[in-house]
Amino acid sequence: WIVADSVSAALVESAEELRAWRKTLLGSCMQWLAVSFSGREPGDENTKEQEKRMLLRLSELLDTREPLVFKDKTVRVDLDSLYDPCFLLHLFGELTRPEFVVDCRKFLDSNALGLTVTALSSYDPQMRAAAYYVLAAYYSHLEGARFREQSQVLYLLDVVRNGIKVPNLRLPFTVALFIAKAALQILKPEEHMYWKISKFLLSHENLNMDKLPGFYQFFYSSDFQQKTEQEWVLGILRQGIRDRQCYELCSRRGVFHIILSFFSSPLCDEVAQNWILEILQNVAHITRSAYEIIRDYSLLTWILHILESRFVETQLLSNVISLLHTLWVTNLGDKAAEQASQPPCQPGSHEPPKMLALHIVSEFLYVVITLTKHLRPTLASAQLINFFWTLESVLSYRATIIKTFKDMGRFTVNKVTLSTKDVLVLLHKWSLIERDMKLQGALKAIIEQHQVKDLMKMLKDKNKPGTAARAKGPRGRKKRHGEVEETAEPELEASSLQMCKDLLRATLTHWGPVVTIPVPTQESVGQATPRSKTLGSTHAAVSLVAAWVLRSLAERPLSRAEATRLLDWLKSHVLPYPAVVADLLRDSAVKSGIFRLYSRQCSAQGLAEPAQDVTCEFNTVMLQLLVAQGRIDSPFHPVVEALCLDCLNEEEEAKRAPTAFLVSLYLKDIWLGAQQPNTFLHHVRMVCEAAKDGPHGEAEAITVLCRDIDSTLDSPQLTSSPEGSRKLRPRFPGGVN
């Protein structure tokens, strides 16, 4: 090793030669270990020390410190905790060389045979060839071995070999897993499955690689221990569906029809139901199969049938949420990103963007909304995040499809996505999850005032004692002896709670409430709306949702996309209805939240590109809220309205930013209750005075703007009376007048 290290140091400059040299050392190291392990005496401490040092060298050689050439993003396990088949197959090949003595039973008991068999499902032909080589070498050792299960293992390998008709055939992973588990079962004669698998193997001369071995025999067994056989074959499916070949194998044999039907059977207990959902989730991770199982097996309708139950166990509900989330993510793929990056499609375009079918998106939405009524605090934070993310993603993608169809000139029906009842149920469930007593009280008042039957029933169920609701499990079964009652999870972590709240807020801004009363006329604009004792159910819901959204937004800054969506929602579905606006503005917490949100948006970052357009839109919204409060008697209001309009229409950043800034000064003064916008007036006068004292030349945009405003304030219309003149020209500090 001293010589080897010297050679390695000399080859540092040449990466290719160093890599070849390390491969040579690795092969020599493995050969030495193989010889040492097979020929060492049990109590030889000196050899153990040498092996320990050699294993350290082996670890150094295996650590290449090079970036991964290939990384499967769909793998959901830590790769560092897995065995490397490239290393192990090489090691097994050395251990099973003809000149060595192999403990064949230990090779089987350590699952080395199982790993070698599962390597036959690899996509790499060289890895499959290595696995076939190891199996052939092991078979030759097995023929001369002497242990109790030798003949059974030999027969199993004969059955597998007879079923391989093509050289270097790639086996479906499900079949390879069956062979590996059958081999391990040979060592457990005390178990029931030992006799069933032995009987199955003895009835076959070869294993058909295009079928799922033993599925029908085990699943439809008439044995007294039929439950054990079903669990064994379901375990094969849980672990064995990895790729499209496995899905097609099970689909051809009618496996999915059988397990989907069995799910609703009284013979299917809760454990088997959860296993079936795990099997379906494995299918949902496979790109094309996730779409085909929805199309061919009506999987979304099947899930809907589960959710129509009055109560769904928490573990079952968690698996349903995971399944829906995985199905949506896999089917969506990169379509949302591609859609966002493409220019809008013009009418008559020959290449429309690739999108999911609208009816599938609508089915997803209906199922997710139906799932809402089953949400509860006992769900884990990861499942809650998955649910709210899926709901918001489906709504966003559906809105994108509707907009694309509109740009293409297509006719679309049923544009409404969320109903008022859906929104109230969402808020009710969220109030239970977050333990928001204030929100629960507001919801209860609205539901009882407007007599919403379904929601009143939900409130009654909530007020029932917890033991009564959990007295029985699925299908009315009694709790087993020792079965623990469901208890609420401890409060969610702050980060998880905030993420769920952000997703819920984004979901609520997709709601377009359908109002039945006419939009107010022009004569009513500018008049403070009195509080209505008979506020309609839809208006009351809009007021509650808007109040919750605005209060929650005051806790954190908004991104540009979030702010744009919120402002569009307020302008479209809140501001047109004075009764709702008046109800909102009576809440001091809402007013304070709006002002804090507006102040953050009008910071230096908000006045710079690309956030300028959001600030200008926010100015428009704030101006309309001032109008709703009746604050339009100020003579400055028409001037600021004109500035706000110019800000929206202006394209040059140099002119747009100062305009938005001056409007924000006026709005902040009036919003806080000032009779006159003194900060706004002071700033205009000071800029004008500073411009007079400064060097003459081309004036800046804000200077030109302030001069125009100053001349407007001096116009006869605004200074027609001495009182108006005195109001418009207050005394400024520092002698500036």
Coordinates of C-alpha atoms in Angstrom, one line a residue, residues 6 25 57 129 159 205 230 248 254 267 301 318 353 521 579 632 668 689 713:
S6 CA 3.2 6.7 -4.1
L25 CA -6.5 -1.2 -6.7
R57 CA -8.8 1.1 2.1
A129 CA -25.4 -9.6 -17.3
V159 CA -38.2 -22.9 -12.5
E205 CA -42.3 -26.3 -14.6
Q230 CA -53.9 -11.8 0.8
E248 CA -48.8 -3.0 -17.6
G254 CA -56.8 -7.5 -14.1
L267 CA -63.9 -8.6 4.1
T301 CA -64.8 8.5 -9.1
S318 CA -54.0 10.7 5.0
P353 CA -50.5 24.8 -25.9
T521 CA -75.5 53.0 -9.5
A579 CA -72.4 47.0 1.8
I632 CA -64.2 62.9 -0.9
K668 CA -51.7 57.9 4.1
E689 CA -38.8 75.8 -3.3
L713 CA -53.6 74.1 -6.3

